[in-house]
XYZ file of C-alpha atoms in Angstrom:
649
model
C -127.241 50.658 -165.599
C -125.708 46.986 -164.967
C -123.264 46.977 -162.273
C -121.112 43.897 -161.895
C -119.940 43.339 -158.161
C -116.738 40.815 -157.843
C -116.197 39.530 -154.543
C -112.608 38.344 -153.972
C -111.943 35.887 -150.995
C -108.662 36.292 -151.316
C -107.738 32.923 -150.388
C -110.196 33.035 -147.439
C -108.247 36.099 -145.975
C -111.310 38.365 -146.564
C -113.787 35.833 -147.061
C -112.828 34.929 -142.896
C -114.852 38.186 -141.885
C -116.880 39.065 -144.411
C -119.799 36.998 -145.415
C -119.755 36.433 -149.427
C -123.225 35.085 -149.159
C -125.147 37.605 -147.308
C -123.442 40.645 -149.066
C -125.077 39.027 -152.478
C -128.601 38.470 -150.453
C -127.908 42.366 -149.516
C -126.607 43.979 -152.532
C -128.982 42.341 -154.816
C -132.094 42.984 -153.047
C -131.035 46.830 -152.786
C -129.043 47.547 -156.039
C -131.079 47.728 -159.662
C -129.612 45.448 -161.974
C -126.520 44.510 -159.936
C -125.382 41.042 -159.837
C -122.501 39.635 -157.548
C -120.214 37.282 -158.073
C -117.530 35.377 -155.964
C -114.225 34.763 -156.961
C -111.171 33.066 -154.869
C -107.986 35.142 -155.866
C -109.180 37.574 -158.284
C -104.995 38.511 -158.928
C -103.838 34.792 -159.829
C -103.550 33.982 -163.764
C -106.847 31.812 -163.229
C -108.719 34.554 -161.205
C -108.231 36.936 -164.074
C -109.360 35.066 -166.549
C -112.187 33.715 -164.902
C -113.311 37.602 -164.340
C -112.354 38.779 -168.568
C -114.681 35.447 -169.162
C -117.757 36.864 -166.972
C -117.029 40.149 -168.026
C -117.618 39.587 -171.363
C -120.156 37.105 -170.893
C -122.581 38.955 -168.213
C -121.637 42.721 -170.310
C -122.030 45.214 -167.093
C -121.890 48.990 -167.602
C -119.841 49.449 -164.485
C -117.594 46.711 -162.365
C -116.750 47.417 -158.633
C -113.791 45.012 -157.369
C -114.238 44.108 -153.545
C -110.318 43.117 -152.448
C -107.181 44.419 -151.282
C -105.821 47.983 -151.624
C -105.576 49.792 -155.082
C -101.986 50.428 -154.440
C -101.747 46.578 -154.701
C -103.915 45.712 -157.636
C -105.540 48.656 -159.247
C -103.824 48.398 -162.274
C -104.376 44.552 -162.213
C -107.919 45.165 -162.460
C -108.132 47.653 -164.666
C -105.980 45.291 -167.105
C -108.525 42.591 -166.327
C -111.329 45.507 -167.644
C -109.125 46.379 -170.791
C -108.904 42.959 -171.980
C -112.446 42.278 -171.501
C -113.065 45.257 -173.511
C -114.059 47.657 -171.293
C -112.714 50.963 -170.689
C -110.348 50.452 -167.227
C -111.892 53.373 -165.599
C -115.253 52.373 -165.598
C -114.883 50.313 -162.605
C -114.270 50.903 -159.084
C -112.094 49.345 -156.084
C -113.253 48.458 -152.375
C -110.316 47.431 -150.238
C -112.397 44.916 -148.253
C -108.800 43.371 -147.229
C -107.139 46.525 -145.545
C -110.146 48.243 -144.593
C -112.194 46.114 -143.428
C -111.053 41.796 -142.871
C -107.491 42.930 -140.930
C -109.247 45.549 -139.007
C -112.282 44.276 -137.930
C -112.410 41.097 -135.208
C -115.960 40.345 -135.702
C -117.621 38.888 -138.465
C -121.110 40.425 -138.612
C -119.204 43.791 -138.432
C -117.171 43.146 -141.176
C -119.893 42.489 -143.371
C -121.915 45.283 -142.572
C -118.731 47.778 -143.001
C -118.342 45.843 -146.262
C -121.689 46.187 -147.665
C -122.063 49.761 -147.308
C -118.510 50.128 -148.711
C -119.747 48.523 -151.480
C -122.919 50.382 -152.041
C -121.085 53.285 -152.039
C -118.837 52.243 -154.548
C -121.502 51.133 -156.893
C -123.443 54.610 -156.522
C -119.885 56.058 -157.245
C -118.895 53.846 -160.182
C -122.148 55.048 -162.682
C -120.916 58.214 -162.589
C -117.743 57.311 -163.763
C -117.089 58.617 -167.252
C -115.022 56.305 -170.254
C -111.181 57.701 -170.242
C -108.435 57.679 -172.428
C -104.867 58.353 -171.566
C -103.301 60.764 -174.351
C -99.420 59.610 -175.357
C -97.569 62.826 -176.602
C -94.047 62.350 -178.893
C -90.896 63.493 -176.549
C -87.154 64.828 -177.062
C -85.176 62.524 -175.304
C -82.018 65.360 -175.198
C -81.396 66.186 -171.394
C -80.133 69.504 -170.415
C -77.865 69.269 -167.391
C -77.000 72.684 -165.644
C -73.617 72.443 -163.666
C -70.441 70.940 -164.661
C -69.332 69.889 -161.510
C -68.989 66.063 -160.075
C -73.014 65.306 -159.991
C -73.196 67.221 -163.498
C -70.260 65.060 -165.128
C -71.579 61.560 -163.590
C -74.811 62.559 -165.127
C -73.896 63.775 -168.740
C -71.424 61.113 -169.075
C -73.990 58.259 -167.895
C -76.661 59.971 -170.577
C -73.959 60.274 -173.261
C -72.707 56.415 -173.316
C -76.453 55.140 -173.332
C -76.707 56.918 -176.348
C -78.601 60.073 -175.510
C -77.763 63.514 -176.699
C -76.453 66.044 -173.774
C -76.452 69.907 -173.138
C -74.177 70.743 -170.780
C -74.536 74.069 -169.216
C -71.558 75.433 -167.121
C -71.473 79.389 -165.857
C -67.801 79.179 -165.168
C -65.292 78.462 -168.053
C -63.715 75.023 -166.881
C -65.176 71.752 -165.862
C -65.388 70.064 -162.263
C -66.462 72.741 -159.925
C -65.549 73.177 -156.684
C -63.447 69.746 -156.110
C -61.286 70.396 -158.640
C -59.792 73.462 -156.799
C -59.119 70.911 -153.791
C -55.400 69.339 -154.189
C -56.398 66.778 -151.873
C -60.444 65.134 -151.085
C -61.242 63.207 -148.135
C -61.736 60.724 -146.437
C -58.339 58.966 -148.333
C -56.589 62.201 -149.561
C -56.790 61.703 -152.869
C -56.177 64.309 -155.731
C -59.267 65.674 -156.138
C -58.590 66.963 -159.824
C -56.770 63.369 -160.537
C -60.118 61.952 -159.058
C -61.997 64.081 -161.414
C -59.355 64.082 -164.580
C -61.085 61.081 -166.822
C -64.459 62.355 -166.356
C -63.589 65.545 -168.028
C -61.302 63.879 -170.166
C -64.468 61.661 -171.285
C -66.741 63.796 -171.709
C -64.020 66.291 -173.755
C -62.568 63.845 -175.675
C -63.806 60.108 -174.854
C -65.686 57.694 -177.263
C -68.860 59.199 -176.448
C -67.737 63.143 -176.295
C -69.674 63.556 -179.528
C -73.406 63.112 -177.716
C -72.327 65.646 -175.235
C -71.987 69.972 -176.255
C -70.903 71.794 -173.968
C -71.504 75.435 -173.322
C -69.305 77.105 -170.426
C -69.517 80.161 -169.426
C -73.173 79.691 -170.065
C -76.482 80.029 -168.007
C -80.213 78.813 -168.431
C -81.826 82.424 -169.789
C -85.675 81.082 -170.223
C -87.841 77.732 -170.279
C -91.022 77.333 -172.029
C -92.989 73.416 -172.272
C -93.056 70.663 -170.279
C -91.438 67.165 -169.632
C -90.765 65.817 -172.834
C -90.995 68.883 -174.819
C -88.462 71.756 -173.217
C -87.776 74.982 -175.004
C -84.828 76.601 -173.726
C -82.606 79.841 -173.873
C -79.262 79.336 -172.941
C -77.010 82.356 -172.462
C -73.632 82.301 -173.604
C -70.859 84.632 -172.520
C -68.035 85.218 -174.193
C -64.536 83.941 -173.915
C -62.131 85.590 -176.229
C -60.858 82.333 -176.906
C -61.593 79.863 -179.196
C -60.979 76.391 -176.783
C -61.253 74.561 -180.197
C -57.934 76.163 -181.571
C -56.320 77.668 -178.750
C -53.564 74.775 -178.143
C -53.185 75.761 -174.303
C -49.880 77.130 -174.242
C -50.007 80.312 -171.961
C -47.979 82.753 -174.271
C -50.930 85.640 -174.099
C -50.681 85.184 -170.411
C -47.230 87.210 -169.345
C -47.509 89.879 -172.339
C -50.983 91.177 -170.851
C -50.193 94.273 -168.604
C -53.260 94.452 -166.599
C -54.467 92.404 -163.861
C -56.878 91.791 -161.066
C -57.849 89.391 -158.189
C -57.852 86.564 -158.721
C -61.365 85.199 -157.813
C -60.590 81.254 -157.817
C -57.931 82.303 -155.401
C -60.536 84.429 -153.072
C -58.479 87.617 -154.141
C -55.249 86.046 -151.956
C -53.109 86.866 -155.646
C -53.976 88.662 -158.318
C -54.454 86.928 -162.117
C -53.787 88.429 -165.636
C -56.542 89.921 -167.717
C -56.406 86.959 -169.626
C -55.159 83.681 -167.950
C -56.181 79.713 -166.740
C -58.948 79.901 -164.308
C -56.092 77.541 -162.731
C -53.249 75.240 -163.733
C -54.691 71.747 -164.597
C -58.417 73.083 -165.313
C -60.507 71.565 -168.529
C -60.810 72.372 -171.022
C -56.766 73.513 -171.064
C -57.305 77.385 -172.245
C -57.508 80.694 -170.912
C -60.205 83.116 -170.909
C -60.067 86.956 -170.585
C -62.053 88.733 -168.501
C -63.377 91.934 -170.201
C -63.936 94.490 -166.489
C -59.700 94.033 -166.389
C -58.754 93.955 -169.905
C -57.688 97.292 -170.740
C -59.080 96.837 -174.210
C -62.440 96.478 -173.162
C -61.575 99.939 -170.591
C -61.711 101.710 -173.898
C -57.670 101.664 -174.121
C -55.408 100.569 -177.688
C -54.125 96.755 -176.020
C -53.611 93.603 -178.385
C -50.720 92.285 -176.497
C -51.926 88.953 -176.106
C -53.242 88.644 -179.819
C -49.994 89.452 -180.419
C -48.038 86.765 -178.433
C -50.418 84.025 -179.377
C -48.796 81.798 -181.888
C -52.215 80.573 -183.232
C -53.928 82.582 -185.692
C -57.849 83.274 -184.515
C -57.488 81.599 -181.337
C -58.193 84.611 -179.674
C -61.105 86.947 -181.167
C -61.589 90.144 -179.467
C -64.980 90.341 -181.474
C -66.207 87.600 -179.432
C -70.209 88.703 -178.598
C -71.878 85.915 -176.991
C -74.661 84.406 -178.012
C -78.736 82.942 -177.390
C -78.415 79.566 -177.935
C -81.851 77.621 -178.401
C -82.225 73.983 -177.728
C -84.895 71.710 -177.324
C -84.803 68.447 -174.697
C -87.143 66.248 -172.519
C -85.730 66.690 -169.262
C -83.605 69.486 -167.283
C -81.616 67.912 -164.775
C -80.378 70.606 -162.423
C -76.351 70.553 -160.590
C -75.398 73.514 -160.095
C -73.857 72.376 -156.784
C -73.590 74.822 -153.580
C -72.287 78.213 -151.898
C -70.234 78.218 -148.623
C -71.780 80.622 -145.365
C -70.230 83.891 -145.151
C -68.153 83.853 -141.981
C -68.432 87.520 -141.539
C -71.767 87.129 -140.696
C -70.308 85.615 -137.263
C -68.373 88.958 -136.100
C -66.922 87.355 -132.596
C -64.647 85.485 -135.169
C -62.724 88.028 -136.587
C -62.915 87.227 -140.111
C -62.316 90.039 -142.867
C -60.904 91.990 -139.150
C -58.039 90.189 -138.120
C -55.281 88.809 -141.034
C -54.674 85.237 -140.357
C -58.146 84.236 -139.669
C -59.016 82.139 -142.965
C -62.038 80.231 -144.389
C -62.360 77.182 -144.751
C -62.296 77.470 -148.578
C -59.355 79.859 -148.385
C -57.280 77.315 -146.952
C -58.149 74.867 -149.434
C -56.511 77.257 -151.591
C -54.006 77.820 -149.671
C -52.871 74.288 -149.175
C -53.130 73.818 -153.480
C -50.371 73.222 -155.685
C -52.144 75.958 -157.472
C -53.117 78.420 -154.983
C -51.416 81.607 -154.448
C -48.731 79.981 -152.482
C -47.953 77.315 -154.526
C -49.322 74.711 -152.097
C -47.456 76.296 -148.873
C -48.816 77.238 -145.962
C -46.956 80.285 -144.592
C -48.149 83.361 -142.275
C -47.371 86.962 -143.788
C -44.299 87.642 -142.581
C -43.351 84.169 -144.500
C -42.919 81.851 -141.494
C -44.372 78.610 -141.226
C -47.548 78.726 -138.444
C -46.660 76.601 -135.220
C -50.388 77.161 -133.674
C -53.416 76.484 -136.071
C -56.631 76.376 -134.623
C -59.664 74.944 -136.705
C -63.176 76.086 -135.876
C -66.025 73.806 -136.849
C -69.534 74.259 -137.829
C -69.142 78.209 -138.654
C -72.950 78.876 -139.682
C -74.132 75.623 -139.202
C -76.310 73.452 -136.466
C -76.969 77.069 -135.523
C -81.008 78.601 -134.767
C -79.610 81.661 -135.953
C -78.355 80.768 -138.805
C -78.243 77.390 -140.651
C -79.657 75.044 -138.234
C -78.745 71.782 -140.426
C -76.282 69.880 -140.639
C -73.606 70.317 -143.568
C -71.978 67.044 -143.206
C -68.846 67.323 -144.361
C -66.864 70.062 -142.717
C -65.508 67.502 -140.212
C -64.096 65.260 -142.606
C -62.840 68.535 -144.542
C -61.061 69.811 -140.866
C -59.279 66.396 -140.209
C -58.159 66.765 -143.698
C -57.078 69.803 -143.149
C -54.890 68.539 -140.109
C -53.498 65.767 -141.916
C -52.020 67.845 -144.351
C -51.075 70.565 -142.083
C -49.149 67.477 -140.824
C -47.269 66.524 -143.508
C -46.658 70.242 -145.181
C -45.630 71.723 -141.486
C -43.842 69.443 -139.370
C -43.800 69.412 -135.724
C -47.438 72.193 -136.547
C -50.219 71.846 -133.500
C -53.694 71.775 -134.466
C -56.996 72.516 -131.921
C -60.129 71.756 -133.101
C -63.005 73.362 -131.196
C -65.520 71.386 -132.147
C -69.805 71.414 -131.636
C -69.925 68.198 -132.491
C -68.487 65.547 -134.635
C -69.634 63.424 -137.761
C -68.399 61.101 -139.733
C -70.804 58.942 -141.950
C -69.690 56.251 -144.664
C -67.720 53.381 -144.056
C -64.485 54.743 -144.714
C -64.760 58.328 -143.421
C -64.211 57.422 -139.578
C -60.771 56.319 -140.252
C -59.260 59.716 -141.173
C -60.757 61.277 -137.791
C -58.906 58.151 -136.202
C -55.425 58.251 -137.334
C -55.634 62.369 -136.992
C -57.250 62.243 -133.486
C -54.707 60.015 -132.056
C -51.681 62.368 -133.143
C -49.948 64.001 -129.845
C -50.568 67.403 -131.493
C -54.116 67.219 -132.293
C -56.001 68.840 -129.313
C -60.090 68.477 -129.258
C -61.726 71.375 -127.271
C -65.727 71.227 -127.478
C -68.083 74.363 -127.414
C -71.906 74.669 -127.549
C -72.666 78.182 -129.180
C -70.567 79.938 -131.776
C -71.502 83.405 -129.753
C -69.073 81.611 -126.851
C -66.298 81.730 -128.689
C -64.583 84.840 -129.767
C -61.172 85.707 -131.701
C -58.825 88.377 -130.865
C -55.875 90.167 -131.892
C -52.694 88.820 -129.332
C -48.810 89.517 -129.453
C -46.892 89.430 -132.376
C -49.481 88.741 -134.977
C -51.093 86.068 -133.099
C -54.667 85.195 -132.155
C -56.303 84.757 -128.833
C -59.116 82.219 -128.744
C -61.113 82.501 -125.606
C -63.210 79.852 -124.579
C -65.199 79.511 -121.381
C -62.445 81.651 -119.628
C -59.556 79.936 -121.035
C -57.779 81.965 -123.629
C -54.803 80.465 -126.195
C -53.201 81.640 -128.766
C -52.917 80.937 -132.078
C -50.847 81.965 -135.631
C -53.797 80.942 -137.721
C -57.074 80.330 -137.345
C -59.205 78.318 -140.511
C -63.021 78.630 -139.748
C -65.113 75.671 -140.955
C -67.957 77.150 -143.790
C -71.710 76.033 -143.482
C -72.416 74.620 -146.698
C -75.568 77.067 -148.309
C -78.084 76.490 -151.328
C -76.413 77.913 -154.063
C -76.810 81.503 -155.226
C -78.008 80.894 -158.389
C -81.331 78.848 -156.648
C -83.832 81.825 -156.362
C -83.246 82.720 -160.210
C -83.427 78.929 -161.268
C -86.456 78.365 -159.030
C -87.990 81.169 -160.874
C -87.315 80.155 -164.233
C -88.329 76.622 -163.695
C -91.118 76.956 -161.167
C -89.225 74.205 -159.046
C -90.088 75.159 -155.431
C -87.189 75.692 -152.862
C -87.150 74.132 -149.310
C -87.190 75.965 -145.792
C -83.268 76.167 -146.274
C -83.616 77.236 -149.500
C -82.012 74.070 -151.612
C -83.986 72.996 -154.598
C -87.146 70.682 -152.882
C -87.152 67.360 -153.885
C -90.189 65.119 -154.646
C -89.483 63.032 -151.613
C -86.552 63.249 -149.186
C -86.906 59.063 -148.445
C -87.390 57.629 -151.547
C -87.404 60.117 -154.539
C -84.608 62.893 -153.623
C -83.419 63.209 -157.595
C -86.752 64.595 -158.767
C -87.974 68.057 -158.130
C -91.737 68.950 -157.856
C -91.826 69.376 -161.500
C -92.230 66.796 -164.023
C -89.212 66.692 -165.992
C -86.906 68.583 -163.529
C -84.206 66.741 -161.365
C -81.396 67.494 -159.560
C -78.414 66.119 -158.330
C -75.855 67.086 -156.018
C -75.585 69.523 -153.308
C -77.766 71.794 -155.193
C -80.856 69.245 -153.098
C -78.879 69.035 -150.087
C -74.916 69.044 -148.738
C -73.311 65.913 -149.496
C -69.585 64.684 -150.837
C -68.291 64.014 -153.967
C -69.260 60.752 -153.935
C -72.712 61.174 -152.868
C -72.812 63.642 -155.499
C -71.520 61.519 -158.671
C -74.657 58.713 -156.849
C -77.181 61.743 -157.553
C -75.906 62.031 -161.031
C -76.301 59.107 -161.882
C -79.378 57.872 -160.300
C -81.239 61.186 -161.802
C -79.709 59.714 -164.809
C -81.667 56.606 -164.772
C -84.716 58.134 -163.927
C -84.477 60.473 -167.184
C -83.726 57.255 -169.623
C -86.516 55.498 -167.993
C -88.959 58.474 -168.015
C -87.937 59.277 -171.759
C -87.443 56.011 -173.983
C -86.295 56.421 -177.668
C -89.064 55.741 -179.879
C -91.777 55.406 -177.051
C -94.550 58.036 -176.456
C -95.475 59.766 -173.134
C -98.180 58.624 -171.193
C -100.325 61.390 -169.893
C -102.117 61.163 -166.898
C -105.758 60.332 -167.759
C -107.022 61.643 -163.912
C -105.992 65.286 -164.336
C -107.941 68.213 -163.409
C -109.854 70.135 -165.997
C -111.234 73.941 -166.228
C -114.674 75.237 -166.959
C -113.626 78.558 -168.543
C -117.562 79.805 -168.364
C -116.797 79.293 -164.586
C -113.367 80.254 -163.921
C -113.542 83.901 -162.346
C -109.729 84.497 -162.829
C -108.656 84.812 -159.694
C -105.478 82.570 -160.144
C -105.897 80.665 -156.444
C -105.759 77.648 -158.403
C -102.389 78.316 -159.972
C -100.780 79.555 -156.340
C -101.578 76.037 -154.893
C -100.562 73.561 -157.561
C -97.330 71.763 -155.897
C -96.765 70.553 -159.155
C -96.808 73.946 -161.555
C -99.482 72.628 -163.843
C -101.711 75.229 -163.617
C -101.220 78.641 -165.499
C -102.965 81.225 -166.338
C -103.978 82.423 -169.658
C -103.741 86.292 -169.617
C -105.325 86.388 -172.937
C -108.636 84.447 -172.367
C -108.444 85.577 -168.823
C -108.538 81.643 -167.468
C -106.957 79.423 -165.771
C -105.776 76.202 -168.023
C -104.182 72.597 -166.822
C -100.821 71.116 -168.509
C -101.975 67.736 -168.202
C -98.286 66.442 -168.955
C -97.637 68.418 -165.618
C -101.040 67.654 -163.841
C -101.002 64.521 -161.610
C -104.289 64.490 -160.467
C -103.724 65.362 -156.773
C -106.987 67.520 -156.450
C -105.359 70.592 -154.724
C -106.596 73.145 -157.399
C -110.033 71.432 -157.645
C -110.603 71.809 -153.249
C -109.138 75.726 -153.891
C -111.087 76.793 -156.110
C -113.795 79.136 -155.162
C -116.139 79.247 -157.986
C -116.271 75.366 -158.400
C -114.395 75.622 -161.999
C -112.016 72.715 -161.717
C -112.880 69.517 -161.394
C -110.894 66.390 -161.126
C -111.564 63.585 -163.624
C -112.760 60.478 -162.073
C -113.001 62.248 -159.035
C -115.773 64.874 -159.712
C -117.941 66.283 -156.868
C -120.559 64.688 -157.793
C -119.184 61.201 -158.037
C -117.623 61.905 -154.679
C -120.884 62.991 -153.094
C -122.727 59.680 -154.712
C -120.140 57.583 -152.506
C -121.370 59.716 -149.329
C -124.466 58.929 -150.273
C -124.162 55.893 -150.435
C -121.914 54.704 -147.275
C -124.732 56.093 -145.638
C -127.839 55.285 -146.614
């Protein structure tokens, strides 16, 4: 077999240490039908060309590049083999540059660690095999899961370049948490005015036609890969028809029966049938079939009655399976906030008065349960509030990250306290304090410099505890100082969402050690899960703001449109692993280790079997298996061992 050696100088930066002349004295003299040949900068226009003209003058079996690391020029190389007419994987690199010239002083060392680098490369490269890479037609529809500010940027982004959009929300409105906020930090701004023309474009804008939405709706079962999705998407019903239901509340104070309202955190009570809230989108009401006495078994059509639109509300609503095919999933199904119960020494759920932080968001809403005032129970305004920060969070115990926002959400919470109760004093017992973004800082500022701001520091949650005191008040003690208090807001961790575990299992995306979906890479590729074809965005990855968020959404976003091009194929990966099925013994180790969930297992013919849209190539099934039925291609045992070999000899 004819091996063709190229020796790049690389501008003399190799050629310094290693001697071109004696590795062609060497090589030749040891290597059957090699030849060697020298070229100054094998990556310049005239260094390519100078190797496609030798190529396909001197016709080698195999080529072995000596330069600079594949992750440079690999691809350079093997285009250099493609348009000599070769197949690019018959070849194989040496990174005489990185390996050996910058690492090596002396010269005579250099070009003995070269030459055996290249003998092993050249035992290696005639057992490589001719490859092709398979291409594979796509979808380019994108389901996005979660309508909330990282879902929205995304769809919306997807919709207006063109590509079709399922947008999956469980709850029947659009915006998720923020839009239950009357105010967002760090400049106090509306948070469902903030929020108002993305779900006004992606209702009713110029591009609301590439975008269906399904609320009330949740991911039931995936089958395929990237590209090439089958999913199940379960829809609840709603009672209502949002297409002809005209928004205008008249079912709402005819229905009789009622119960807590759950946007509220059971602080009121809602109808049977009513707005999740005032202001959400789409601008109908939905009934809720465990309070409607209807669905209890009893004769009710109260609302059907008072709604001046015929059909608009269907009792025979049933749901639905929806099927839909798409390309890529991207996941936003946001986050949950810590339970403060699980912190007894705090009083919550024990002593009235002591409020989450989520409560008081409510609280402080236009429309929350109070209308937007902040009032104690006997209907006085609160002179005391004390705010207690990171309530699960930088804790060992509990959550031991960071959630990042709950200081800018306190200081909030004092500047409106500010403004809605004059003349109010607010103590923040704080672990620590954070304030990231270039904006952010300023809030704490103007807040901290108040007269009746007050900043007490702790270390441990346990050292703080919360007691009943006189007249409805409560005692905070502290290190031995005690104060008192009329209302006490405890700061939430923000947790993974509770929908994560189910998801995970559905899409075989792996969770982290907190138990948020796990990205690809925390530095430089946080939008992509472990999966091919699965992203996410938002604080479903990791606790972030709102505008972090919408960044998510729309950076996944241009990773799907890149990924799947109108018109273009896929490109599979040529270097995935393969199965022997004579071999495989079926006892699935290889299927428990792929990081990438490209290896199943065929119940039917009892073996294992490689996606190779999924597979990447990484070798981890091919080192697990025990029975030696995997192999990678282009990186077989036996090509492997030939490079021992011959490094050594």
């Amino acid at each position: 077999m004819k091996v063709g050696i190229y020796f790049c100088r690389c501008g003399g930066i190799i050629s310094d240490k290693v001697d071109g002349t004696e590795l062609e004295r060497r090589l030749t003299e040891s290597l059957e039908d090699a030849y060697f040949t020298s070229v100054d900068l094998a990556c310049s226009d005239d260094g390519k060309a100078q190797l496609v003209e030798d190529i396909r003058t001197q016709k080698p079996d195999r080529v072995v590049f000596v330069a600079c690391s594949p992750r440079d020029h690999e691809t350079t190389f093997q285009g250099i083999l493609t348009d000599a007419g070769m197949n690019p994987f018959l070849m194989q690199m040496v990174n005489a540059r990185e390996h050996v010239a910058w690492v090596t002083q002396d010269g005579p060392a250099a070009t003995e660690k070269a030459y055996h680098q290249i003998r092993a490369a050249a035992r290696r490269v005639q057992l490589h095999e001719p490859l092709d890479r398979q291409q594979i037609e796509v979808s380019t529809d994108t389901m996005v899961i979660g309508a909330g500010p990282a879902g929205l940027k995304a769809a919306l982004t997807l919709a207006e370049a063109g590509r079709k959009v399922v947008l999956v929300e469980k709850g029947p409105i659009l915006g998720g948490m923020p839009v239950r906020y009357q105010e967002v930090f760090p400049k106090l701004e509306c948070g469902p005015c903030v929020l108002e023309p993305f779900m006004a474009e992606v209702l009713h804008g110029p591009h609301a036609k590439n975008i269906e939405i399904l609320l009330l709706s949740e991911l039931a079962e995936v089958k395929g890969s990237f590209g090439n999705f089958q999913v199940q998407i379960r829809r609840s019903p709603r009672y209502v028809d949002v297409t002809t239901c005209i928004g205008c509340g008249a079912c709402i104070p005819a229905c009789p029966a009622s119960e807590k309202n759950p946007v509220n955190c059971g602080l009121n009570d809602r109808r049977a049938i009513d707005f999740m809230f005032f202001g959400g989108l789409p601008n109908a009401p939905y009934l809720e079939p465990s309070a409607c006495l209807r669905f209890q078994g009893k004769e009710c059509s109260e609302c059907k009655t008072a709604c001046p639109v015929e059909g608009a509300i269907n009792y025979d609503d049933a749901g639905e399976m929806i099927e839909r095919k798409v390309g890529a999933i991207l996941l936003a199904v946001g986050s949950n906030l810590y339970d403060c119960a699980q912190v007894p020494n705090l009083g919550y759920g024990k002593l009235p008065g002591v409020v989450t932080s989520l409560e008081f968001e409510r609280i402080l809403s236009a429309s929350g349960p109070t209308g937007g005032e902040v009032k104690l129970a006997d209907g006085t305004k609160p002179k005391t509030v004390a705010i207690i920060h990171c309530v699960g969070s930088l804790d060992p115990n509990r959550k031991e990250y960071c959630s990042g926002v709950c200081c800018l959400a306190a200081f909030k919470f004092n500047a409106l306290l500010a403004h809605k109760v004059p003349g109010v004093k607010v103590t923040h017992y704080y672990r620590t304090l954070v304030f990231p973004g270039k904006d952010e800082y300023e809030l704490y500022g103007k807040v901290a410099k108040q007269a009746s701001t007050q900043l007490v520091p702790y270390q441990k949650i346990e050292e703080i505890s919360v007691e009943t005191g006189k007249n409805g008040t409560k005692v905070i003690r502290l290190g031995g100082e005690a104060q008192e208090f009329d209302l006490v807001v405890l700061m939430q961790a923000v947790i993974p969402p509770k929908s994560a575990p189910e998801l995970s299992k559905l899409l075989e995306v792996s969770l982290d050690r907190n138990g948020f979906f796990e990205e690809l890479h925390g530095r430089v590729n946080a939008m992509q899960s472990k999966v091919r074809g699965v992203y996410l965005a938002g604080t479903c990855q990791s606790p972030m703001d709102m505008s972090k968020a919408m960044t998510h959404g729309a950076s996944a976003s241009g990773l799907i449109m890149s990924a799947l091009v109108p018109g273009r194929k896929l490109d599979l990966e040529a270097t995935h692993a393969v199965v022997n099925t004579d071999r495989c013994s079926a006892c699935k180790s290889c299927v428990a280790v792929c990081p990438y969930k490209a290896v199943s297992f065929n119940e039917e013919k009892e073996v294992a079997e490689v996606n190779p849209v999924l597979c990447l190539g990484c070798g981890t099934c091919v080192a697990a298996c025990p029975s030696g039925a995997i192999q990678g291609r282009h990186f077989t045992t036996e090509q492997i061992y030939a490079e021992i070999e011959g490094a050594l000899i």
